[in-house]
Amino acid sequence: MSLHESRLIRHPLHFRQLQVMRSERLTPHMQRIVLGGEALQGFHSPSPDDHVKLFFANAQGAFVLPEVGEQGMHYPAGAQPSPARDYTPRLHDVEAGELVLDFVLHGDGVAGNWAAQAKPGDEIVVAGPRGSHLLADDFDTYVLIGDETALPAIARRLEELPAGAQAEVFIEIPEEADRQPLHSDAQVTVSWFERNGFDAASSTLLEDALVDFEQPDGDAHYWIAVESRRARMMRKFIEGHMQVPKEWIRATGYWKAHADDGE
Protein backbone atom coordinates (compact mmCIF):
# COMPACT_ATOMS: atom_id res chain seq x y z
CA MET A 1 0.00 0.00 0.00
CA SER A 2 1.30 3.44 -0.90
CA LEU A 3 2.09 5.65 2.07
CA HIS A 4 1.95 9.08 0.39
CA GLU A 5 4.31 10.53 2.96
CA SER A 6 4.97 14.23 2.40
CA ARG A 7 7.58 16.03 4.49
CA LEU A 8 8.23 19.55 5.73
CA ILE A 9 11.86 20.59 6.08
CA ARG A 10 13.15 23.83 7.61
CA HIS A 11 15.97 26.04 6.38
CA PRO A 12 18.13 28.63 8.13
CA LEU A 13 16.91 32.15 7.41
CA HIS A 14 19.21 34.28 5.24
CA PHE A 15 18.70 37.76 3.80
CA ARG A 16 20.38 38.09 0.38
CA GLN A 17 20.78 41.41 -1.44
CA LEU A 18 20.71 40.49 -5.12
CA GLN A 19 20.94 42.36 -8.41
CA VAL A 20 18.72 42.24 -11.48
CA MET A 21 20.56 40.53 -14.33
CA ARG A 22 17.80 40.48 -16.95
CA SER A 23 14.13 41.36 -17.36
CA GLU A 24 11.70 39.88 -19.88
CA ARG A 25 7.97 40.27 -20.57
CA LEU A 26 6.64 36.72 -20.94
CA THR A 27 2.97 37.53 -21.54
CA PRO A 28 0.79 40.66 -21.18
CA HIS A 29 0.45 40.01 -17.44
CA MET A 30 3.73 38.26 -16.53
CA GLN A 31 7.22 39.73 -16.16
CA ARG A 32 10.28 37.54 -15.63
CA ILE A 33 13.13 38.89 -13.52
CA VAL A 34 16.48 37.08 -13.34
CA LEU A 35 18.50 37.85 -10.20
CA GLY A 36 22.13 37.16 -9.40
CA GLY A 37 25.04 38.20 -7.22
CA GLU A 38 27.53 36.71 -4.78
CA ALA A 39 24.91 36.65 -2.04
CA LEU A 40 22.99 33.97 -3.96
CA GLN A 41 25.62 31.37 -2.99
CA GLY A 42 24.10 28.79 -0.66
CA PHE A 43 20.52 29.49 -1.75
CA HIS A 44 18.40 26.34 -1.69
CA SER A 45 14.84 25.78 -2.93
CA PRO A 46 13.95 22.06 -3.07
CA SER A 47 10.17 22.35 -3.54
CA PRO A 48 8.22 23.77 -6.52
CA ASP A 49 5.87 25.71 -4.23
CA ASP A 50 8.54 27.21 -2.00
CA HIS A 51 8.06 30.83 -1.02
CA VAL A 52 10.68 33.51 -0.58
CA LYS A 53 9.97 36.94 0.86
CA LEU A 54 11.04 39.84 -1.32
CA PHE A 55 11.98 43.15 0.31
CA PHE A 56 11.83 46.29 -1.82
CA ALA A 57 13.52 49.62 -1.13
CA ASN A 58 11.32 51.96 0.91
CA ALA A 59 10.25 55.46 -0.16
CA GLN A 60 13.69 56.78 0.80
CA GLY A 61 15.40 54.19 -1.40
CA ALA A 62 16.74 52.21 1.56
CA PHE A 63 16.39 48.58 2.56
CA VAL A 64 15.08 48.45 6.13
CA LEU A 65 14.86 44.77 7.01
CA PRO A 66 13.43 42.98 10.02
CA GLU A 67 15.78 41.93 12.78
CA VAL A 68 15.53 38.38 14.08
CA GLY A 69 15.61 37.97 17.85
CA GLU A 70 14.30 35.73 20.60
CA GLN A 71 10.85 37.32 20.29
CA GLY A 72 10.72 36.73 16.53
CA MET A 73 11.17 39.32 13.79
CA HIS A 74 10.74 43.05 14.32
CA TYR A 75 11.72 46.19 12.42
CA PRO A 76 14.11 48.75 13.87
CA ALA A 77 12.39 51.80 15.35
CA GLY A 78 12.46 55.14 13.60
CA ALA A 79 12.73 53.89 10.02
CA GLN A 80 10.18 53.05 7.35
CA PRO A 81 10.20 49.26 6.80
CA SER A 82 10.84 47.89 3.36
CA PRO A 83 7.64 46.64 1.68
CA ALA A 84 7.67 42.85 1.49
CA ARG A 85 5.82 40.28 -0.63
CA ASP A 86 5.92 36.49 -0.96
CA TYR A 87 6.91 34.89 -4.28
CA THR A 88 7.69 31.45 -5.67
CA PRO A 89 11.17 30.78 -7.07
CA ARG A 90 10.49 29.81 -10.68
CA LEU A 91 13.99 28.46 -11.27
CA HIS A 92 17.28 28.36 -9.41
CA ASP A 93 20.20 27.71 -11.74
CA VAL A 94 23.10 26.88 -9.44
CA GLU A 95 25.71 26.67 -12.21
CA ALA A 96 24.71 29.99 -13.75
CA GLY A 97 24.27 31.63 -10.35
CA GLU A 98 20.77 32.86 -11.22
CA LEU A 99 17.41 32.98 -9.49
CA VAL A 100 14.35 33.41 -11.72
CA LEU A 101 11.14 35.01 -10.42
CA ASP A 102 7.95 35.58 -12.41
CA PHE A 103 5.78 38.55 -11.39
CA VAL A 104 2.10 38.96 -12.23
CA LEU A 105 1.42 42.48 -13.48
CA HIS A 106 -1.92 43.72 -12.19
CA GLY A 107 -3.19 46.94 -10.73
CA ASP A 108 -0.83 49.16 -8.79
CA GLY A 109 1.00 46.76 -6.49
CA VAL A 110 4.48 47.29 -5.06
CA ALA A 111 5.93 44.10 -6.52
CA GLY A 112 4.33 44.35 -9.95
CA ASN A 113 5.34 47.98 -10.36
CA TRP A 114 8.92 47.17 -9.39
CA ALA A 115 9.09 44.23 -11.80
CA ALA A 116 7.62 46.21 -14.70
CA GLN A 117 10.33 48.87 -14.33
CA ALA A 118 13.26 46.72 -13.18
CA LYS A 119 16.50 47.05 -15.12
CA PRO A 120 19.92 45.40 -14.82
CA GLY A 121 21.72 46.55 -11.71
CA ASP A 122 18.59 47.24 -9.66
CA GLU A 123 18.69 45.61 -6.24
CA ILE A 124 16.25 43.63 -4.13
CA VAL A 125 16.54 41.58 -0.95
CA VAL A 126 15.43 37.94 -0.94
CA ALA A 127 14.81 36.04 2.31
CA GLY A 128 14.09 32.35 2.62
CA PRO A 129 12.63 29.96 1.88
CA ARG A 130 12.19 29.16 5.57
CA GLY A 131 10.63 25.79 4.85
CA SER A 132 9.87 23.40 2.01
CA HIS A 133 6.92 21.05 1.63
CA LEU A 134 8.24 17.93 -0.13
CA LEU A 135 5.24 16.26 -1.72
CA ALA A 136 5.08 12.47 -1.77
CA ASP A 137 6.14 11.09 -5.14
CA ASP A 138 3.95 7.97 -5.13
CA PHE A 139 0.51 9.37 -6.04
CA ASP A 140 -1.07 8.01 -9.21
CA THR A 141 -2.12 11.49 -10.37
CA TYR A 142 -1.33 15.07 -9.41
CA VAL A 143 -4.16 17.56 -9.91
CA LEU A 144 -2.88 21.14 -10.05
CA ILE A 145 -5.36 24.00 -9.86
CA GLY A 146 -4.43 27.67 -9.88
CA ASP A 147 -4.74 31.15 -11.34
CA GLU A 148 -1.97 33.22 -12.91
CA THR A 149 -0.27 33.77 -9.54
CA ALA A 150 0.23 29.99 -9.32
CA LEU A 151 1.69 29.62 -12.81
CA PRO A 152 5.35 29.74 -11.68
CA ALA A 153 4.77 26.97 -9.13
CA ILE A 154 2.70 24.88 -11.57
CA ALA A 155 5.25 25.22 -14.36
CA ARG A 156 8.08 24.25 -12.03
CA ARG A 157 6.13 21.29 -10.62
CA LEU A 158 5.48 19.95 -14.12
CA GLU A 159 9.13 20.33 -15.08
CA GLU A 160 10.17 18.36 -12.02
CA LEU A 161 7.66 15.51 -12.36
CA PRO A 162 9.36 12.34 -13.60
CA ALA A 163 8.47 10.43 -16.74
CA GLY A 164 5.59 8.08 -15.99
CA ALA A 165 3.85 10.45 -13.59
CA GLN A 166 0.41 11.78 -14.51
CA ALA A 167 -0.95 15.29 -13.97
CA GLU A 168 -4.25 17.05 -14.59
CA VAL A 169 -3.81 20.83 -14.69
CA PHE A 170 -6.43 23.59 -14.52
CA ILE A 171 -5.17 27.16 -14.95
CA GLU A 172 -7.20 30.38 -14.89
CA ILE A 173 -5.64 33.43 -16.57
CA PRO A 174 -6.73 36.96 -17.53
CA GLU A 175 -6.82 36.32 -21.29
CA GLU A 176 -5.72 33.83 -23.94
CA ALA A 177 -2.48 35.73 -24.58
CA ASP A 178 -1.39 34.87 -21.03
CA ARG A 179 -1.02 31.17 -21.84
CA GLN A 180 2.53 29.90 -21.41
CA PRO A 181 4.25 26.80 -22.80
CA LEU A 182 4.47 24.15 -20.09
CA HIS A 183 7.13 21.46 -20.34
CA SER A 184 7.16 18.09 -18.61
CA ASP A 185 8.38 14.51 -19.00
CA ALA A 186 5.17 13.39 -17.30
CA GLN A 187 1.84 12.66 -18.95
CA VAL A 188 0.05 15.98 -18.59
CA THR A 189 -3.37 17.28 -19.56
CA VAL A 190 -3.73 21.07 -19.32
CA SER A 191 -7.00 23.01 -19.38
CA TRP A 192 -6.85 26.82 -19.69
CA PHE A 193 -9.64 29.14 -18.57
CA GLU A 194 -9.68 32.83 -19.58
CA ARG A 195 -11.56 35.39 -17.49
CA ASN A 196 -11.59 37.98 -20.30
CA GLY A 197 -12.15 40.95 -18.05
CA PHE A 198 -14.12 39.22 -15.30
CA ASP A 199 -13.02 39.85 -11.72
CA ALA A 200 -10.47 37.28 -10.49
CA ALA A 201 -11.84 37.11 -6.95
CA SER A 202 -15.43 36.48 -8.14
CA SER A 203 -14.63 34.07 -10.96
CA THR A 204 -15.97 30.51 -10.72
CA LEU A 205 -14.24 29.07 -13.79
CA LEU A 206 -12.07 26.68 -11.78
CA GLU A 207 -14.88 25.79 -9.41
CA ASP A 208 -17.16 24.93 -12.36
CA ALA A 209 -14.42 22.78 -13.86
CA LEU A 210 -14.13 20.86 -10.59
CA VAL A 211 -17.86 20.12 -10.59
CA ASP A 212 -17.53 18.50 -14.01
CA PHE A 213 -14.16 16.85 -13.26
CA GLU A 214 -14.07 13.07 -13.57
CA GLN A 215 -11.81 11.91 -10.78
CA PRO A 216 -8.84 9.86 -12.01
CA ASP A 217 -8.36 6.22 -11.13
CA GLY A 218 -6.12 5.52 -8.18
CA ASP A 219 -4.90 8.00 -5.59
CA ALA A 220 -4.73 11.66 -6.58
CA HIS A 221 -3.17 14.61 -4.81
CA TYR A 222 -4.92 17.97 -5.22
CA TRP A 223 -2.82 21.16 -5.13
CA ILE A 224 -4.73 24.46 -5.20
CA ALA A 225 -3.40 28.03 -5.25
CA VAL A 226 -5.77 30.91 -5.94
CA GLU A 227 -7.42 33.78 -4.06
CA SER A 228 -7.72 32.92 -0.38
CA ARG A 229 -11.50 32.43 -0.07
CA ARG A 230 -11.69 30.54 -3.36
CA ALA A 231 -8.93 28.20 -2.19
CA ARG A 232 -10.84 27.40 1.01
CA MET A 233 -14.09 26.74 -0.85
CA MET A 234 -12.40 24.43 -3.35
CA ARG A 235 -10.72 22.52 -0.53
CA LYS A 236 -14.11 22.03 1.15
CA PHE A 237 -15.66 20.84 -2.11
CA ILE A 238 -12.88 18.36 -2.86
CA GLU A 239 -12.83 16.99 0.67
CA GLY A 240 -16.59 16.95 1.23
CA HIS A 241 -18.23 16.35 -2.15
CA MET A 242 -15.45 14.42 -3.87
CA GLN A 243 -14.54 12.51 -0.69
CA VAL A 244 -10.80 13.04 -1.06
CA PRO A 245 -8.81 12.57 2.18
CA LYS A 246 -7.78 15.92 3.59
CA GLU A 247 -4.16 14.76 3.74
CA TRP A 248 -4.24 14.51 -0.07
CA ILE A 249 -5.19 18.18 -0.50
CA ARG A 250 -2.92 21.21 -0.25
CA ALA A 251 -4.84 24.47 -0.71
CA THR A 252 -3.16 27.84 -0.33
CA GLY A 253 -4.44 31.38 -0.67
CA TYR A 254 -1.81 33.01 -2.86
CA TRP A 255 -3.52 36.39 -2.50
CA LYS A 256 -6.42 38.04 -0.68
CA ALA A 257 -9.22 40.05 -2.20
CA HIS A 258 -10.66 40.97 1.19
CA ALA A 259 -8.70 42.84 3.85
CA ASP A 260 -10.67 41.16 6.64
CA ASP A 261 -9.73 37.66 5.48
CA GLY A 262 -7.78 36.16 8.31
CA GLU A 263 -6.20 33.31 6.35
mmCIF file of N, CA and C in Angstrom, residues 60-124:
data_model
loop_
_atom_site.group_PDB
_atom_site.id
_atom_site.type_symbol
_atom_site.label_atom_id
_atom_site.label_comp_id
_atom_site.label_asym_id
_atom_site.label_seq_id
_atom_site.Cartn_x
_atom_site.Cartn_y
_atom_site.Cartn_z
ATOM 1 N N GLN A 60 12.431 56.054 0.762
ATOM 2 C CA GLN A 60 13.694 56.778 0.801
ATOM 3 C C GLN A 60 14.794 56.061 0.010
ATOM 4 N N GLY A 61 14.428 54.934 -0.623
ATOM 5 C CA GLY A 61 15.400 54.188 -1.405
ATOM 6 C C GLY A 61 16.298 53.286 -0.583
ATOM 7 N N ALA A 62 15.909 53.035 0.672
ATOM 8 C CA ALA A 62 16.735 52.214 1.564
ATOM 9 C C ALA A 62 16.069 50.862 1.838
ATOM 10 N N PHE A 63 16.900 49.871 2.133
ATOM 11 C CA PHE A 63 16.388 48.578 2.565
ATOM 12 C C PHE A 63 16.405 48.551 4.089
ATOM 13 N N VAL A 64 15.219 48.549 4.682
ATOM 14 C CA VAL A 64 15.079 48.446 6.134
ATOM 15 C C VAL A 64 14.447 47.094 6.412
ATOM 16 N N LEU A 65 15.267 46.166 6.887
ATOM 17 C CA LEU A 65 14.857 44.773 7.010
ATOM 18 C C LEU A 65 14.531 44.423 8.453
ATOM 19 N N PRO A 66 13.730 43.394 8.650
ATOM 20 C CA PRO A 66 13.426 42.977 10.020
ATOM 21 C C PRO A 66 14.646 42.355 10.686
ATOM 22 N N GLU A 67 14.735 42.560 11.987
ATOM 23 C CA GLU A 67 15.783 41.932 12.778
ATOM 24 C C GLU A 67 15.204 40.695 13.455
ATOM 25 N N VAL A 68 15.993 39.645 13.518
ATOM 26 C CA VAL A 68 15.532 38.377 14.076
ATOM 27 C C VAL A 68 16.096 38.236 15.482
ATOM 28 N N GLY A 69 15.197 38.123 16.462
ATOM 29 C CA GLY A 69 15.613 37.965 17.855
ATOM 30 C C GLY A 69 14.847 36.861 18.539
ATOM 31 N N GLU A 70 14.978 36.780 19.830
ATOM 32 C CA GLU A 70 14.304 35.733 20.599
ATOM 33 C C GLU A 70 12.792 35.871 20.536
ATOM 34 N N GLN A 71 12.297 37.076 20.345
ATOM 35 C CA GLN A 71 10.852 37.321 20.286
ATOM 36 C C GLN A 71 10.323 37.279 18.852
ATOM 37 N N GLY A 72 11.137 36.786 17.914
ATOM 38 C CA GLY A 72 10.723 36.734 16.526
ATOM 39 C C GLY A 72 11.319 37.882 15.737
ATOM 40 N N MET A 73 10.653 38.259 14.644
ATOM 41 C CA MET A 73 11.172 39.320 13.787
ATOM 42 C C MET A 73 10.501 40.647 14.110
ATOM 43 N N HIS A 74 11.280 41.711 14.124
ATOM 44 C CA HIS A 74 10.740 43.048 14.324
ATOM 45 C C HIS A 74 11.605 44.034 13.560
ATOM 46 N N TYR A 75 11.003 45.159 13.170
ATOM 47 C CA TYR A 75 11.722 46.186 12.424
ATOM 48 C C TYR A 75 12.347 47.189 13.381
ATOM 49 N N PRO A 76 13.501 47.728 13.011
ATOM 50 C CA PRO A 76 14.113 48.752 13.866
ATOM 51 C C PRO A 76 13.232 49.992 13.962
ATOM 52 N N ALA A 77 13.226 50.618 15.118
ATOM 53 C CA ALA A 77 12.390 51.799 15.347
ATOM 54 C C ALA A 77 12.956 53.005 14.606
ATOM 55 N N GLY A 78 12.043 53.882 14.181
ATOM 56 C CA GLY A 78 12.458 55.138 13.597
ATOM 57 C C GLY A 78 12.748 55.109 12.119
ATOM 58 N N ALA A 79 12.475 53.986 11.458
ATOM 59 C CA ALA A 79 12.732 53.895 10.015
ATOM 60 C C ALA A 79 11.540 53.229 9.335
ATOM 61 N N GLN A 80 11.280 53.643 8.103
ATOM 62 C CA GLN A 80 10.176 53.054 7.349
ATOM 63 C C GLN A 80 10.575 51.661 6.860
ATOM 64 N N PRO A 81 9.840 50.607 7.237
ATOM 65 C CA PRO A 81 10.201 49.263 6.804
ATOM 66 C C PRO A 81 10.112 49.104 5.297
ATOM 67 N N SER A 82 10.928 48.221 4.774
ATOM 68 C CA SER A 82 10.838 47.886 3.357
ATOM 69 C C SER A 82 9.565 47.104 3.098
ATOM 70 N N PRO A 83 8.804 47.464 2.043
ATOM 71 C CA PRO A 83 7.640 46.645 1.681
ATOM 72 C C PRO A 83 8.102 45.228 1.349
ATOM 73 N N ALA A 84 7.288 44.247 1.703
ATOM 74 C CA ALA A 84 7.667 42.847 1.489
ATOM 75 C C ALA A 84 6.502 42.071 0.892
ATOM 76 N N ARG A 85 6.815 41.147 -0.003
ATOM 77 C CA ARG A 85 5.819 40.283 -0.631
ATOM 78 C C ARG A 85 6.388 38.877 -0.789
ATOM 79 N N ASP A 86 5.505 37.874 -0.786
ATOM 80 C CA ASP A 86 5.920 36.486 -0.964
ATOM 81 C C ASP A 86 5.844 36.084 -2.430
ATOM 82 N N TYR A 87 6.878 35.368 -2.890
ATOM 83 C CA TYR A 87 6.914 34.894 -4.279
ATOM 84 C C TYR A 87 7.518 33.494 -4.348
ATOM 85 N N THR A 88 7.180 32.792 -5.431
ATOM 86 C CA THR A 88 7.691 31.446 -5.668
ATOM 87 C C THR A 88 8.925 31.491 -6.567
ATOM 88 N N PRO A 89 10.026 30.882 -6.155
ATOM 89 C CA PRO A 89 11.171 30.777 -7.069
ATOM 90 C C PRO A 89 10.794 29.934 -8.285
ATOM 91 N N ARG A 90 10.833 30.546 -9.460
ATOM 92 C CA ARG A 90 10.492 29.810 -10.684
ATOM 93 C C ARG A 90 11.604 28.852 -11.079
ATOM 94 N N LEU A 91 12.846 29.293 -10.916
ATOM 95 C CA LEU A 91 13.990 28.457 -11.275
ATOM 96 C C LEU A 91 15.215 28.956 -10.536
ATOM 97 N N HIS A 92 15.990 28.019 -10.002
ATOM 98 C CA HIS A 92 17.279 28.358 -9.413
ATOM 99 C C HIS A 92 18.341 27.587 -10.179
ATOM 100 N N ASP A 93 19.129 28.310 -10.947
ATOM 101 C CA ASP A 93 20.199 27.708 -11.738
ATOM 102 C C ASP A 93 21.500 27.882 -10.965
ATOM 103 N N VAL A 94 21.926 26.804 -10.304
ATOM 104 C CA VAL A 94 23.104 26.882 -9.442
ATOM 105 C C VAL A 94 24.349 27.173 -10.268
ATOM 106 N N GLU A 95 24.509 26.492 -11.396
ATOM 107 C CA GLU A 95 25.710 26.670 -12.215
ATOM 108 C C GLU A 95 25.817 28.086 -12.764
ATOM 109 N N ALA A 96 24.687 28.640 -13.201
ATOM 110 C CA ALA A 96 24.713 29.993 -13.753
ATOM 111 C C ALA A 96 24.693 31.060 -12.666
ATOM 112 N N GLY A 97 24.371 30.658 -11.436
ATOM 113 C CA GLY A 97 24.270 31.628 -10.353
ATOM 114 C C GLY A 97 23.114 32.579 -10.553
ATOM 115 N N GLU A 98 21.935 32.023 -10.933
ATOM 116 C CA GLU A 98 20.768 32.859 -11.221
ATOM 117 C C GLU A 98 19.525 32.348 -10.506
ATOM 118 N N LEU A 99 18.711 33.267 -10.076
ATOM 119 C CA LEU A 99 17.405 32.976 -9.489
ATOM 120 C C LEU A 99 16.344 33.668 -10.335
ATOM 121 N N VAL A 100 15.388 32.889 -10.840
ATOM 122 C CA VAL A 100 14.348 33.409 -11.722
ATOM 123 C C VAL A 100 13.048 33.557 -10.941
ATOM 124 N N LEU A 101 12.433 34.731 -11.045
ATOM 125 C CA LEU A 101 11.144 35.008 -10.423
ATOM 126 C C LEU A 101 10.207 35.561 -11.482
ATOM 127 N N ASP A 102 8.965 35.080 -11.490
ATOM 128 C CA ASP A 102 7.949 35.582 -12.408
ATOM 129 C C ASP A 102 6.927 36.395 -11.622
ATOM 130 N N PHE A 103 6.673 37.621 -12.078
ATOM 131 C CA PHE A 103 5.781 38.551 -11.391
ATOM 132 C C PHE A 103 4.518 38.755 -12.212
ATOM 133 N N VAL A 104 3.358 38.616 -11.581
ATOM 134 C CA VAL A 104 2.096 38.960 -12.230
ATOM 135 C C VAL A 104 1.947 40.475 -12.210
ATOM 136 N N LEU A 105 1.617 41.039 -13.363
ATOM 137 C CA LEU A 105 1.418 42.483 -13.480
ATOM 138 C C LEU A 105 -0.073 42.781 -13.426
ATOM 139 N N HIS A 106 -0.492 43.401 -12.345
ATOM 140 C CA HIS A 106 -1.919 43.722 -12.194
ATOM 141 C C HIS A 106 -2.055 44.910 -11.254
ATOM 142 N N GLY A 107 -2.889 45.820 -11.615
ATOM 143 C CA GLY A 107 -3.192 46.942 -10.733
ATOM 144 C C GLY A 107 -1.977 47.800 -10.447
ATOM 145 N N ASP A 108 -1.860 48.213 -9.185
ATOM 146 C CA ASP A 108 -0.834 49.164 -8.792
ATOM 147 C C ASP A 108 -0.068 48.641 -7.585
ATOM 148 N N GLY A 109 0.315 47.365 -7.616
ATOM 149 C CA GLY A 109 0.996 46.763 -6.485
ATOM 150 C C GLY A 109 2.476 47.079 -6.446
ATOM 151 N N VAL A 110 3.059 47.003 -5.246
ATOM 152 C CA VAL A 110 4.476 47.294 -5.059
ATOM 153 C C VAL A 110 5.342 46.366 -5.900
ATOM 154 N N ALA A 111 5.078 45.064 -5.829
ATOM 155 C CA ALA A 111 5.929 44.097 -6.518
ATOM 156 C C ALA A 111 5.789 44.196 -8.034
ATOM 157 N N GLY A 112 4.551 44.265 -8.513
ATOM 158 C CA GLY A 112 4.331 44.345 -9.952
ATOM 159 C C GLY A 112 4.920 45.609 -10.556
ATOM 160 N N ASN A 113 4.771 46.730 -9.863
ATOM 161 C CA ASN A 113 5.335 47.980 -10.361
ATOM 162 C C ASN A 113 6.854 47.905 -10.426
ATOM 163 N N TRP A 114 7.454 47.305 -9.387
ATOM 164 C CA TRP A 114 8.915 47.168 -9.389
ATOM 165 C C TRP A 114 9.364 46.297 -10.557
ATOM 166 N N ALA A 115 8.687 45.157 -10.746
ATOM 167 C CA ALA A 115 9.088 44.231 -11.804
ATOM 168 C C ALA A 115 8.941 44.852 -13.190
ATOM 169 N N ALA A 116 7.867 45.608 -13.384
ATOM 170 C CA ALA A 116 7.624 46.210 -14.703
ATOM 171 C C ALA A 116 8.700 47.219 -15.068
ATOM 172 N N GLN A 117 9.331 47.826 -14.068
ATOM 173 C CA GLN A 117 10.331 48.867 -14.326
ATOM 174 C C GLN A 117 11.764 48.406 -14.068
ATOM 175 N N ALA A 118 11.931 47.180 -13.589
ATOM 176 C CA ALA A 118 13.258 46.718 -13.179
ATOM 177 C C ALA A 118 14.222 46.682 -14.364
ATOM 178 N N LYS A 119 15.453 47.054 -14.096
ATOM 179 C CA LYS A 119 16.503 47.052 -15.124
ATOM 180 C C LYS A 119 17.773 46.468 -14.522
ATOM 181 N N PRO A 120 18.683 45.974 -15.341
ATOM 182 C CA PRO A 120 19.925 45.396 -14.818
ATOM 183 C C PRO A 120 20.632 46.334 -13.850
ATOM 184 N N GLY A 121 21.045 45.768 -12.736
ATOM 185 C CA GLY A 121 21.720 46.549 -11.706
ATOM 186 C C GLY A 121 20.823 46.931 -10.554
ATOM 187 N N ASP A 122 19.503 46.947 -10.758
ATOM 188 C CA ASP A 122 18.590 47.235 -9.658
ATOM 189 C C ASP A 122 18.740 46.157 -8.581
ATOM 190 N N GLU A 123 18.477 46.541 -7.337
ATOM 191 C CA GLU A 123 18.686 45.612 -6.235
ATOM 192 C C GLU A 123 17.384 45.282 -5.518
ATOM 193 N N ILE A 124 17.382 44.118 -4.907
ATOM 194 C CA ILE A 124 16.250 43.633 -4.134
ATOM 195 C C ILE A 124 16.804 42.665 -3.102
#
